[in-house]
Every structure is written in structure tokens, then in C-alpha cells.
PDB file of C-alpha atoms in Angstrom:
ATOM      1  CA  MET W   8       9.042 -33.852   7.611  1.00 90.00           C
ATOM      2  CA  ARG W   9       5.416 -34.607   6.686  1.00 93.00           C
ATOM      3  CA  LEU W  10       2.453 -35.590   8.844  1.00 95.00           C
ATOM      4  CA  ARG W  11      -0.287 -36.982   6.605  1.00 95.00           C
ATOM      5  CA  LEU W  12      -3.699 -37.377   8.259  1.00 95.00           C
ATOM      6  CA  ARG W  13      -4.889 -40.980   8.058  1.00 92.00           C
ATOM      7  CA  HIS W  14      -8.636 -40.404   8.456  1.00 90.00           C
ATOM      8  CA  ASP W  15     -11.138 -37.620   9.103  1.00 90.00           C
ATOM      9  CA  ILE W  16     -11.137 -36.152  12.594  1.00 90.00           C
ATOM     10  CA  THR W  17     -14.457 -36.708  14.384  1.00 88.00           C
ATOM     11  CA  VAL W  18     -13.464 -35.482  17.864  1.00 92.00           C
ATOM     12  CA  GLY W  19     -11.791 -32.187  18.721  1.00 93.00           C
ATOM     13  CA  LEU W  20      -8.011 -32.403  18.473  1.00 95.00           C
ATOM     14  CA  ASP W  21      -5.474 -30.155  20.233  1.00 96.00           C
ATOM     15  CA  LEU W  22      -2.248 -29.858  18.209  1.00 96.00           C
ATOM     16  CA  ARG W  23      -0.487 -27.518  20.608  1.00 94.00           C
ATOM     17  CA  GLY W  24       3.193 -28.451  20.684  1.00 93.00           C
ATOM     18  CA  VAL W  25       3.310 -29.963  17.188  1.00 96.00           C
ATOM     19  CA  LEU W  26       6.034 -27.581  16.046  1.00 95.00           C
ATOM     20  CA  PRO W  27       9.102 -27.746  13.774  1.00 94.00           C
ATOM     21  CA  SER W  28      11.489 -26.889  16.619  1.00 93.00           C
ATOM     22  CA  ARG W  29      10.231 -29.867  18.597  1.00 94.00           C
ATOM     23  CA  LEU W  30       9.625 -32.559  15.974  1.00 93.00           C
ATOM     24  CA  LEU W  31      12.336 -32.040  13.351  1.00 91.00           C
ATOM     25  CA  PRO W  32      15.238 -33.147  15.603  1.00 91.00           C
ATOM     26  CA  MET W  33      13.368 -36.389  16.387  1.00 90.00           C
ATOM     27  CA  SER W  34      13.418 -39.700  14.572  1.00 90.00           C
ATOM     28  CA  LEU W  35      10.286 -41.083  12.894  1.00 91.00           C
ATOM     29  CA  SER W  36       9.607 -43.441  15.788  1.00 92.00           C
ATOM     30  CA  GLU W  37       9.974 -40.649  18.334  1.00 94.00           C
ATOM     31  CA  VAL W  38       7.590 -38.374  16.431  1.00 94.00           C
ATOM     32  CA  ALA W  39       5.010 -41.158  16.187  1.00 94.00           C
ATOM     33  CA  LYS W  40       5.038 -41.463  20.001  1.00 95.00           C
ATOM     34  CA  VAL W  41       4.418 -37.755  20.689  1.00 95.00           C
ATOM     35  CA  THR W  42       1.026 -37.434  22.387  1.00 95.00           C
ATOM     36  CA  VAL W  43      -1.738 -34.882  21.836  1.00 96.00           C
ATOM     37  CA  TRP W  44      -5.246 -34.481  23.225  1.00 95.00           C
ATOM     38  CA  GLU W  45      -8.123 -35.973  21.245  1.00 94.00           C
ATOM     39  CA  GLY W  46     -11.256 -35.024  23.132  1.00 92.00           C
ATOM     40  CA  ASN W  47     -10.595 -36.054  26.748  1.00 93.00           C
ATOM     41  CA  ARG W  48      -7.902 -38.654  26.041  1.00 94.00           C
ATOM     42  CA  ARG W  49      -4.289 -38.612  24.960  1.00 95.00           C
ATOM     43  CA  VAL W  50      -3.338 -40.270  21.681  1.00 95.00           C
ATOM     44  CA  GLU W  51      -0.045 -40.709  19.867  1.00 95.00           C
ATOM     45  CA  LEU W  52       0.591 -38.878  16.607  1.00 94.00           C
ATOM     46  CA  GLY W  53       1.284 -42.233  14.984  1.00 93.00           C
ATOM     47  CA  GLU W  54      -2.371 -43.196  15.511  1.00 94.00           C
ATOM     48  CA  LEU W  55      -3.561 -40.125  13.618  1.00 95.00           C
ATOM     49  CA  PHE W  56      -0.860 -39.374  11.053  1.00 95.00           C
ATOM     50  CA  ASP W  57       1.528 -41.149   8.742  1.00 94.00           C
ATOM     51  CA  VAL W  58       4.951 -39.700   9.554  1.00 92.00           C
ATOM     52  CA  GLU W  59       7.236 -39.261   6.551  1.00 90.00           C
ATOM     53  CA  ILE W  60      10.705 -37.805   6.025  1.00 84.00           C
ATOM     54  CA  GLU W  61      11.202 -35.544   3.012  1.00 74.00           C
ATOM     55  CA  THR W  62      14.266 -36.064   0.851  1.00 64.00           C
ATOM     56  CA  ARG W  63      15.371 -32.439   0.950  1.00 61.00           C
ATOM     57  CA  ARG W  64      16.693 -31.042   4.211  1.00 63.00           C
ATOM     58  CA  GLU W  65      14.858 -27.977   5.393  1.00 73.00           C
ATOM     59  CA  GLU W  66      13.377 -26.635   8.603  1.00 83.00           C
ATOM     60  CA  THR W  67       9.814 -27.269   7.440  1.00 91.00           C
ATOM     61  CA  LEU W  68       7.089 -29.354   9.023  1.00 94.00           C
ATOM     62  CA  ARG W  69       4.174 -30.138   6.688  1.00 95.00           C
ATOM     63  CA  ILE W  70       0.767 -31.286   7.903  1.00 97.00           C
ATOM     64  CA  ILE W  71      -1.564 -32.588   5.200  1.00 96.00           C
ATOM     65  CA  GLY W  72      -5.284 -33.190   5.706  1.00 95.00           C
ATOM     66  CA  ASN W  73      -8.530 -31.588   6.844  1.00 96.00           C
ATOM     67  CA  LEU W  74      -7.806 -30.234  10.333  1.00 96.00           C
ATOM     68  CA  SER W  75     -10.978 -28.150  10.685  1.00 95.00           C
ATOM     69  CA  LYS W  76     -11.626 -29.842  14.063  1.00 95.00           C
ATOM     70  CA  ALA W  77      -8.028 -29.400  15.219  1.00 96.00           C
ATOM     71  CA  ASP W  78      -7.317 -26.358  17.395  1.00 97.00           C
ATOM     72  CA  ASN W  79      -4.077 -24.604  18.375  1.00 97.00           C
ATOM     73  CA  VAL W  80      -2.276 -25.438  15.128  1.00 97.00           C
ATOM     74  CA  GLY W  81       1.040 -23.578  15.264  1.00 96.00           C
ATOM     75  CA  ALA W  82       0.386 -22.285  18.785  1.00 96.00           C
ATOM     76  CA  GLY W  83       3.629 -21.065  20.327  1.00 95.00           C
ATOM     77  CA  LEU W  84       5.578 -21.340  17.060  1.00 96.00           C
ATOM     78  CA  ASP W  85       9.140 -20.303  17.900  1.00 94.00           C
ATOM     79  CA  GLY W  86      11.045 -20.899  14.665  1.00 92.00           C
ATOM     80  CA  GLY W  87      11.139 -22.800  11.418  1.00 93.00           C
ATOM     81  CA  THR W  88       8.237 -23.172   8.997  1.00 95.00           C
ATOM     82  CA  LEU W  89       4.919 -24.925   9.558  1.00 96.00           C
ATOM     83  CA  PHE W  90       2.974 -25.586   6.354  1.00 96.00           C
ATOM     84  CA  VAL W  91      -0.626 -26.853   6.586  1.00 97.00           C
ATOM     85  CA  GLN W  92      -2.347 -28.206   3.468  1.00 97.00           C
ATOM     86  CA  GLY W  93      -5.983 -28.022   4.563  1.00 96.00           C
ATOM     87  CA  SER W  94      -8.347 -26.096   6.825  1.00 97.00           C
ATOM     88  CA  VAL W  95      -7.746 -25.760  10.573  1.00 97.00           C
ATOM     89  CA  GLY W  96      -9.830 -24.954  13.655  1.00 96.00           C
ATOM     90  CA  HIS W  97      -9.630 -22.212  16.265  1.00 97.00           C
ATOM     91  CA  HIS W  98      -6.620 -20.488  17.888  1.00 97.00           C
ATOM     92  CA  ALA W  99      -4.175 -21.168  15.037  1.00 97.00           C
ATOM     93  CA  GLY W 100      -0.898 -19.293  15.539  1.00 96.00           C
ATOM     94  CA  GLN W 101      -1.719 -18.467  19.145  1.00 96.00           C
ATOM     95  CA  GLU W 102       1.225 -16.717  20.851  1.00 96.00           C
ATOM     96  CA  MET W 103       3.518 -17.139  17.837  1.00 96.00           C
ATOM     97  CA  ARG W 104       6.952 -15.636  18.449  1.00 95.00           C
ATOM     98  CA  GLU W 105       9.080 -16.495  15.402  1.00 94.00           C
ATOM     99  CA  GLY W 106       8.986 -18.503  12.217  1.00 95.00           C
ATOM    100  CA  SER W 107       6.366 -18.833   9.491  1.00 95.00           C
ATOM    101  CA  LEU W 108       2.938 -20.460   9.432  1.00 97.00           C
ATOM    102  CA  PHE W 109       1.264 -21.090   6.062  1.00 97.00           C
ATOM    103  CA  ILE W 110      -2.315 -22.382   5.954  1.00 98.00           C
ATOM    104  CA  HIS W 111      -3.711 -23.429   2.571  1.00 97.00           C
ATOM    105  CA  GLY W 112      -7.332 -23.545   3.668  1.00 97.00           C
ATOM    106  CA  HIS W 113      -9.839 -21.872   5.976  1.00 98.00           C
ATOM    107  CA  VAL W 114      -9.319 -21.042   9.656  1.00 98.00           C
ATOM    108  CA  GLY W 115     -11.702 -20.821  12.621  1.00 97.00           C
ATOM    109  CA  ASN W 116     -11.845 -18.051  15.218  1.00 97.00           C
ATOM    110  CA  ASN W 117      -9.020 -16.360  17.136  1.00 97.00           C
ATOM    111  CA  LEU W 118      -6.272 -16.606  14.537  1.00 98.00           C
ATOM    112  CA  ALA W 119      -2.963 -15.106  15.786  1.00 97.00           C
ATOM    113  CA  GLU W 120      -4.382 -14.670  19.274  1.00 96.00           C
ATOM    114  CA  GLY W 121      -1.726 -13.001  21.428  1.00 95.00           C
ATOM    115  CA  MET W 122       0.794 -13.176  18.565  1.00 97.00           C
ATOM    116  CA  LYS W 123       4.178 -11.603  19.340  1.00 96.00           C
ATOM    117  CA  GLY W 124       6.147 -12.102  16.114  1.00 96.00           C
ATOM    118  CA  GLY W 125       6.630 -14.157  12.999  1.00 95.00           C
ATOM    119  CA  PHE W 126       4.822 -14.455   9.678  1.00 95.00           C
ATOM    120  CA  LEU W 127       1.366 -15.964   9.140  1.00 97.00           C
ATOM    121  CA  LYS W 128      -0.368 -16.395   5.780  1.00 96.00           C
ATOM    122  CA  VAL W 129      -3.831 -17.864   5.146  1.00 97.00           C
ATOM    123  CA  LEU W 130      -5.099 -18.613   1.654  1.00 95.00           C
ATOM    124  CA  GLY W 131      -8.741 -19.053   2.687  1.00 96.00           C
ATOM    125  CA  ASN W 132     -11.275 -17.326   4.937  1.00 98.00           C
ATOM    126  CA  VAL W 133     -10.870 -16.696   8.661  1.00 98.00           C
ATOM    127  CA  GLY W 134     -13.364 -16.416  11.535  1.00 97.00           C
ATOM    128  CA  ASP W 135     -13.716 -13.728  14.206  1.00 97.00           C
ATOM    129  CA  ARG W 136     -11.186 -11.984  16.460  1.00 97.00           C
ATOM    130  CA  VAL W 137      -7.992 -12.114  14.425  1.00 98.00           C
ATOM    131  CA  GLY W 138      -5.100 -10.881  16.594  1.00 97.00           C
ATOM    132  CA  ALA W 139      -7.301 -10.603  19.695  1.00 96.00           C
ATOM    133  CA  PRO W 140      -6.132 -10.888  23.326  1.00 96.00           C
ATOM    134  CA  LEU W 141      -5.756 -14.214  25.077  1.00 94.00           C
ATOM    135  CA  PRO W 142      -8.584 -15.038  27.514  1.00 89.00           C
ATOM    136  CA  GLY W 143      -8.152 -12.853  30.589  1.00 89.00           C
ATOM    137  CA  GLU W 144      -5.628 -10.549  28.910  1.00 91.00           C
ATOM    138  CA  ASN W 145      -6.311  -6.929  27.989  1.00 90.00           C
ATOM    139  CA  ARG W 146      -3.882  -6.568  25.065  1.00 92.00           C
ATOM    140  CA  GLY W 147      -3.956  -8.422  21.795  1.00 94.00           C
ATOM    141  CA  MET W 148      -1.436  -8.993  19.042  1.00 96.00           C
ATOM    142  CA  ALA W 149       1.917  -7.400  19.923  1.00 96.00           C
ATOM    143  CA  GLY W 150       3.932  -8.000  16.752  1.00 95.00           C
ATOM    144  CA  GLY W 151       4.319  -9.988  13.573  1.00 95.00           C
ATOM    145  CA  HIS W 152       2.593 -10.013  10.194  1.00 94.00           C
ATOM    146  CA  VAL W 153      -0.741 -11.656   9.339  1.00 96.00           C
ATOM    147  CA  PHE W 154      -1.908 -11.901   5.721  1.00 95.00           C
ATOM    148  CA  ILE W 155      -5.364 -13.243   4.850  1.00 96.00           C
ATOM    149  CA  LEU W 156      -6.095 -13.724   1.157  1.00 93.00           C
ATOM    150  CA  GLY W 157      -9.785 -14.453   1.751  1.00 95.00           C
ATOM    151  CA  SER W 158     -12.259 -12.698   4.053  1.00 97.00           C
ATOM    152  CA  ALA W 159     -12.277 -12.329   7.844  1.00 98.00           C
ATOM    153  CA  GLY W 160     -14.974 -12.145  10.513  1.00 97.00           C
ATOM    154  CA  SER W 161     -15.687  -9.555  13.188  1.00 97.00           C
ATOM    155  CA  GLU W 162     -13.379  -7.796  15.665  1.00 97.00           C
ATOM    156  CA  VAL W 163     -10.226  -8.042  13.571  1.00 98.00           C
ATOM    157  CA  GLY W 164      -7.382  -6.489  15.560  1.00 97.00           C
ATOM    158  CA  HIS W 165      -9.288  -6.336  18.857  1.00 97.00           C
ATOM    159  CA  ARG W 166      -6.998  -4.503  21.308  1.00 96.00           C
ATOM    160  CA  MET W 167      -4.144  -4.901  18.849  1.00 97.00           C
ATOM    161  CA  ARG W 168      -0.957  -3.353  20.212  1.00 95.00           C
ATOM    162  CA  ARG W 169       1.582  -3.734  17.391  1.00 95.00           C
ATOM    163  CA  GLY W 170       2.140  -5.535  14.092  1.00 95.00           C
ATOM    164  CA  THR W 171       0.317  -5.750  10.759  1.00 94.00           C
ATOM    165  CA  ILE W 172      -2.904  -7.452   9.667  1.00 96.00           C
ATOM    166  CA  ALA W 173      -3.744  -7.355   5.952  1.00 94.00           C
ATOM    167  CA  ILE W 174      -6.970  -8.777   4.483  1.00 95.00           C
ATOM    168  CA  ALA W 175      -7.354  -9.006   0.714  1.00 92.00           C
ATOM    169  CA  ASN W 176     -11.170  -9.120   0.761  1.00 93.00           C
ATOM    170  CA  ASP W 177     -13.949  -8.122   3.175  1.00 96.00           C
ATOM    171  CA  CYS W 178     -14.097  -8.305   6.952  1.00 96.00           C
ATOM    172  CA  GLY W 179     -16.912  -8.178   9.508  1.00 96.00           C
ATOM    173  CA  ASP W 180     -17.999  -5.609  12.072  1.00 96.00           C
ATOM    174  CA  PHE W 181     -15.832  -3.748  14.602  1.00 96.00           C
ATOM    175  CA  VAL W 182     -12.496  -3.982  12.794  1.00 97.00           C
ATOM    176  CA  GLY W 183      -9.886  -2.352  15.048  1.00 96.00           C
ATOM    177  CA  TYR W 184     -12.158  -2.555  18.110  1.00 96.00           C
ATOM    178  CA  GLU W 185     -10.312  -0.948  21.061  1.00 96.00           C
ATOM    179  CA  MET W 186      -7.156  -0.899  18.936  1.00 96.00           C
ATOM    180  CA  LEU W 187      -4.062   0.418  20.750  1.00 95.00           C
ATOM    181  CA  ALA W 188      -1.526   0.551  17.887  1.00 96.00           C
ATOM    182  CA  GLY W 189      -0.436  -1.264  14.739  1.00 96.00           C
ATOM    183  CA  THR W 190      -1.726  -1.321  11.151  1.00 95.00           C
ATOM    184  CA  ILE W 191      -4.782  -3.011   9.621  1.00 97.00           C
ATOM    185  CA  PHE W 192      -5.349  -3.072   5.862  1.00 94.00           C
ATOM    186  CA  VAL W 193      -8.663  -4.219   4.349  1.00 95.00           C
ATOM    187  CA  GLY W 194      -8.744  -4.561   0.566  1.00 91.00           C
ATOM    188  CA  GLY W 195     -12.516  -5.081   0.502  1.00 92.00           C
ATOM    189  CA  LYS W 196     -15.275  -3.602   2.649  1.00 94.00           C
ATOM    190  CA  ALA W 197     -15.421  -3.640   6.433  1.00 95.00           C
ATOM    191  CA  GLY W 198     -18.674  -4.095   8.345  1.00 94.00           C
ATOM    192  CA  THR W 199     -20.259  -1.655  10.785  1.00 94.00           C
ATOM    193  CA  ASN W 200     -18.418   0.540  13.290  1.00 94.00           C
ATOM    194  CA  PRO W 201     -14.808   0.304  12.090  1.00 96.00           C
ATOM    195  CA  GLY W 202     -12.377   1.662  14.672  1.00 95.00           C
ATOM    196  CA  LEU W 203     -14.883   1.525  17.535  1.00 95.00           C
ATOM    197  CA  MET W 204     -13.161   2.794  20.706  1.00 95.00           C
ATOM    198  CA  MET W 205      -9.723   2.774  19.060  1.00 96.00           C
ATOM    199  CA  ARG W 206      -7.027   4.900  20.711  1.00 95.00           C
ATOM    200  CA  ARG W 207      -4.123   4.749  18.277  1.00 96.00           C
ATOM    201  CA  GLY W 208      -3.051   2.850  15.203  1.00 96.00           C
ATOM    202  CA  THR W 209      -3.937   2.982  11.507  1.00 96.00           C
ATOM    203  CA  ILE W 210      -6.806   1.312   9.633  1.00 97.00           C
ATOM    204  CA  ILE W 211      -6.860   1.442   5.817  1.00 95.00           C
ATOM    205  CA  LEU W 212     -10.254   0.587   4.315  1.00 94.00           C
ATOM    206  CA  HIS W 213     -10.359   0.334   0.535  1.00 90.00           C
ATOM    207  CA  GLY W 214     -14.044  -0.576   0.240  1.00 88.00           C
ATOM    208  CA  ASN W 215     -15.683   1.903   2.618  1.00 88.00           C
ATOM    209  CA  GLN W 216     -16.997   5.466   2.439  1.00 88.00           C
ATOM    210  CA  GLN W 217     -17.237   8.281   4.964  1.00 87.00           C
ATOM    211  CA  SER W 218     -20.877   7.390   5.635  1.00 85.00           C
ATOM    212  CA  ASP W 219     -19.686   4.037   7.046  1.00 89.00           C
ATOM    213  CA  LEU W 220     -17.750   5.741   9.858  1.00 92.00           C
ATOM    214  CA  MET W 221     -19.097   6.616  13.292  1.00 91.00           C
ATOM    215  CA  ALA W 222     -19.588  10.160  14.531  1.00 89.00           C
ATOM    216  CA  GLY W 223     -16.475   9.759  16.680  1.00 93.00           C
ATOM    217  CA  PHE W 224     -14.268  10.114  13.586  1.00 95.00           C
ATOM    218  CA  VAL W 225     -13.698  13.550  12.076  1.00 95.00           C
ATOM    219  CA  HIS W 226     -12.162  14.425   8.735  1.00 94.00           C
ATOM    220  CA  ALA W 227      -8.641  15.814   9.150  1.00 93.00           C
ATOM    221  CA  CYS W 228      -7.318  16.233   5.614  1.00 94.00           C
ATOM    222  CA  ARG W 229      -6.936  14.783   2.148  1.00 93.00           C
ATOM    223  CA  PHE W 230      -3.401  13.780   1.223  1.00 92.00           C
ATOM    224  CA  LYS W 231      -1.239  11.289  -0.643  1.00 90.00           C
ATOM    225  CA  PRO W 232       0.458   9.206   2.088  1.00 88.00           C
ATOM    226  CA  THR W 233       4.091   8.420   1.346  1.00 85.00           C
ATOM    227  CA  MET W 234       3.748   5.254   3.434  1.00 84.00           C
ATOM    228  CA  MET W 235       1.685   3.509   0.727  1.00 84.00           C
ATOM    229  CA  PRO W 236       4.543   2.680  -1.685  1.00 83.00           C
ATOM    230  CA  LEU W 237       6.612   1.515   1.292  1.00 83.00           C
ATOM    231  CA  LEU W 238       3.728  -0.626   2.539  1.00 83.00           C
ATOM    232  CA  ALA W 239       3.250  -2.157  -0.912  1.00 81.00           C
ATOM    233  CA  LYS W 240       6.988  -2.867  -1.161  1.00 81.00           C
ATOM    234  CA  ASP W 241       6.978  -4.481   2.284  1.00 80.00           C
ATOM    235  CA  PHE W 242       4.014  -6.698   1.351  1.00 80.00           C
ATOM    236  CA  ALA W 243       5.742  -7.681  -1.895  1.00 79.00           C
ATOM    237  CA  CYS W 244       8.910  -8.591   0.023  1.00 76.00           C
ATOM    238  CA  GLN W 245       6.766 -10.723   2.324  1.00 74.00           C
ATOM    239  CA  GLU W 246       5.703 -12.694  -0.780  1.00 70.00           C
ATOM    240  CA  VAL W 247       2.085 -11.542  -0.691  1.00 77.00           C
ATOM    241  CA  PRO W 248       1.706  -9.829  -4.083  1.00 76.00           C
ATOM    242  CA  GLU W 249      -2.036 -10.532  -3.896  1.00 74.00           C
ATOM    243  CA  VAL W 250      -2.268  -7.854  -1.194  1.00 79.00           C
ATOM    244  CA  ALA W 251       0.550  -5.604  -2.432  1.00 76.00           C
ATOM    245  CA  ARG W 252      -1.140  -4.939  -5.764  1.00 75.00           C
ATOM    246  CA  LEU W 253      -4.262  -3.652  -3.968  1.00 77.00           C
ATOM    247  CA  ILE W 254      -2.288  -0.702  -2.607  1.00 78.00           C
ATOM    248  CA  ALA W 255      -2.003   2.327  -4.850  1.00 71.00           C
ATOM    249  CA  TRP W 256      -0.274   5.662  -4.319  1.00 73.00           C
ATOM    250  CA  ARG W 257      -3.337   7.875  -4.524  1.00 82.00           C
ATOM    251  CA  ASP W 258      -5.229  10.456  -2.503  1.00 90.00           C
ATOM    252  CA  TYR W 259      -6.765   9.342   0.785  1.00 92.00           C
ATOM    253  CA  ASP W 260      -9.114  11.029   3.232  1.00 94.00           C
ATOM    254  CA  LEU W 261      -7.750  10.898   6.774  1.00 95.00           C
ATOM    255  CA  PHE W 262     -10.121  10.620   9.742  1.00 96.00           C
ATOM    256  CA  HIS W 263      -9.076  10.906  13.397  1.00 96.00           C
ATOM    257  CA  GLY W 264     -10.790   9.138  16.302  1.00 92.00           C
ATOM    258  CA  ASP W 265     -12.377   7.562  18.196  1.00 94.00           C
ATOM    259  CA  LEU W 266     -13.026  10.922  19.877  1.00 94.00           C
ATOM    260  CA  ALA W 267     -15.384   9.224  22.340  1.00 91.00           C
ATOM    261  CA  GLN W 268     -12.208   7.672  23.798  1.00 90.00           C
ATOM    262  CA  MET W 269     -10.045  10.749  23.218  1.00 90.00           C
ATOM    263  CA  GLY W 270      -8.387   8.537  20.638  1.00 87.00           C
ATOM    264  CA  ARG W 271      -5.720   9.548  18.140  1.00 92.00           C
ATOM    265  CA  GLY W 272      -6.246   6.666  15.757  1.00 95.00           C
ATOM    266  CA  GLU W 273      -6.359   7.004  11.972  1.00 96.00           C
ATOM    267  CA  ILE W 274      -8.745   5.647   9.371  1.00 96.00           C
ATOM    268  CA  LEU W 275      -7.737   6.130   5.728  1.00 95.00           C
ATOM    269  CA  LEU W 276     -10.311   5.964   2.943  1.00 94.00           C
ATOM    270  CA  PRO W 277      -9.284   6.223  -0.733  1.00 91.00           C
ATOM    271  CA  THR W 278     -10.913   9.069  -2.631  1.00 87.00           C
TER     272      THR W 278
END
């Protein structure tokens, strides 16, 4: 099924609930009558999108158009595949549990907020707080895989508890801020204070040096981690060769911290 945007969005749009599991069993007329919030009023999808049925049968919902002012795209995704051809706003993939979300464009802030499972891939750049906690919660992303082929903003993996976040290019400050567990891979350079107040988990920074780390991280050893070939194989199986080819089986310097929090987290820097 395809939803093709009829005109540019001028008022904030909330696409929470526009999911494959909900729309695919419906007829075209039923989908057109599904309501969403546009600003402070409810509108039917048929007013905003042309609803089309694809000839091939598959559990895929495609949304085509510039959705940069549309928030909560893919929020609560619980199965199937949601494919977005265009940029989206904030809170995309919020509380995802299952399924796959592909975004061929840029994304606003709070991508994969409170994510619990599933697969999320972004071809463009992403804003701040990827995998962060929901408002009022104290734990962030708890599972799933997030792959960003562009750059990301600050506080990637804030209070992350489990799962994987991989960024092909650079990211902003405070990557892994208050991280509890999980894995973050950055193919480019991270900003200031990576791993600030982290307690556990692993951060792999391919574009940074020891001088970029805080005093709360101490050098433990230099070694060749056997996890790297496995990580590259896993990324390749997830159909993200753009990230997989950045990982090489080579020597890394291992740093433990953040000792200011009595943390046992790991930061790996290639030699």
C-alpha cells in the first residue's frame, strides 16, 4: 500500500498510528477515513494523501513525500515494514517493538526514542538524542538496531539500556551520555565528552583519539577484539554494508570509565 502526499505540509502533523499492522488489512476507503492530528484539528488521511494499492502483495506500507513537519512516523511499530521516501520530523520510531522502518531522507530529534526492538535504517542525517528515554522516563532504548548512514546530533544513546546504534559518519557531543548498556559505533568523529557518566556498555569511535576522552577514562590495554569480525558480519546480514565495511579487525586501545560514576563502560579507539 502507498500513501502519496498530495501537497506540502504547512502545519505540524502527527502520524502516530499510521502503521502497516493497522492499515494493510483495510480497504482503500477505510484507510482514507483514518484520522490524524494536523495542528489542533483532526483530518482524514484521504485529505492529505492519495491512497494506492500496490500490485504485489507484501506487508509493506510506503509513504512518499516530504514529511519534515510530520512527527511520530513509525511510532509504536509492531510488525511489517514501513518505508518512507522523504524526510520526517521528530520522534520517528518512538517505542518501536518489531518490524522494520526505512527512512530515505533526514530525521529530526529523538529518533528511536524508547525503542524496544525492530530494525531502523536512515539514509540521511539525524538530529539529537537518538535512542533517548521517553519524557519522564529514566531509561532509553532497550533493544533493536538503529543504522544511520549520515551524521547524528548530540546525546546519541542517552541512557541507552540495550541494543545497537551505528552511525556511518560523525556525531555530536555527549555520545553515550549516562549509557547503561548496549553498543554504539561511530564511523566518523564524535564531539566532546564521549561516554560522559556512562556506567556500562561499549562505544567504538573510529575518528577520535585519546586526547578527546575525559579524565574519567583510563587506558586498560591494547588488543585485537574478536567481536569486530562478528559485528561486521552482523551489520552485513542486516543489509547495511555501508557500515559493515568501516569495521576492520585491527588493534584497538581499550579505555574503562566513567570512573567518576564508578562506571565499567568501554570506549574503543583504533590504533
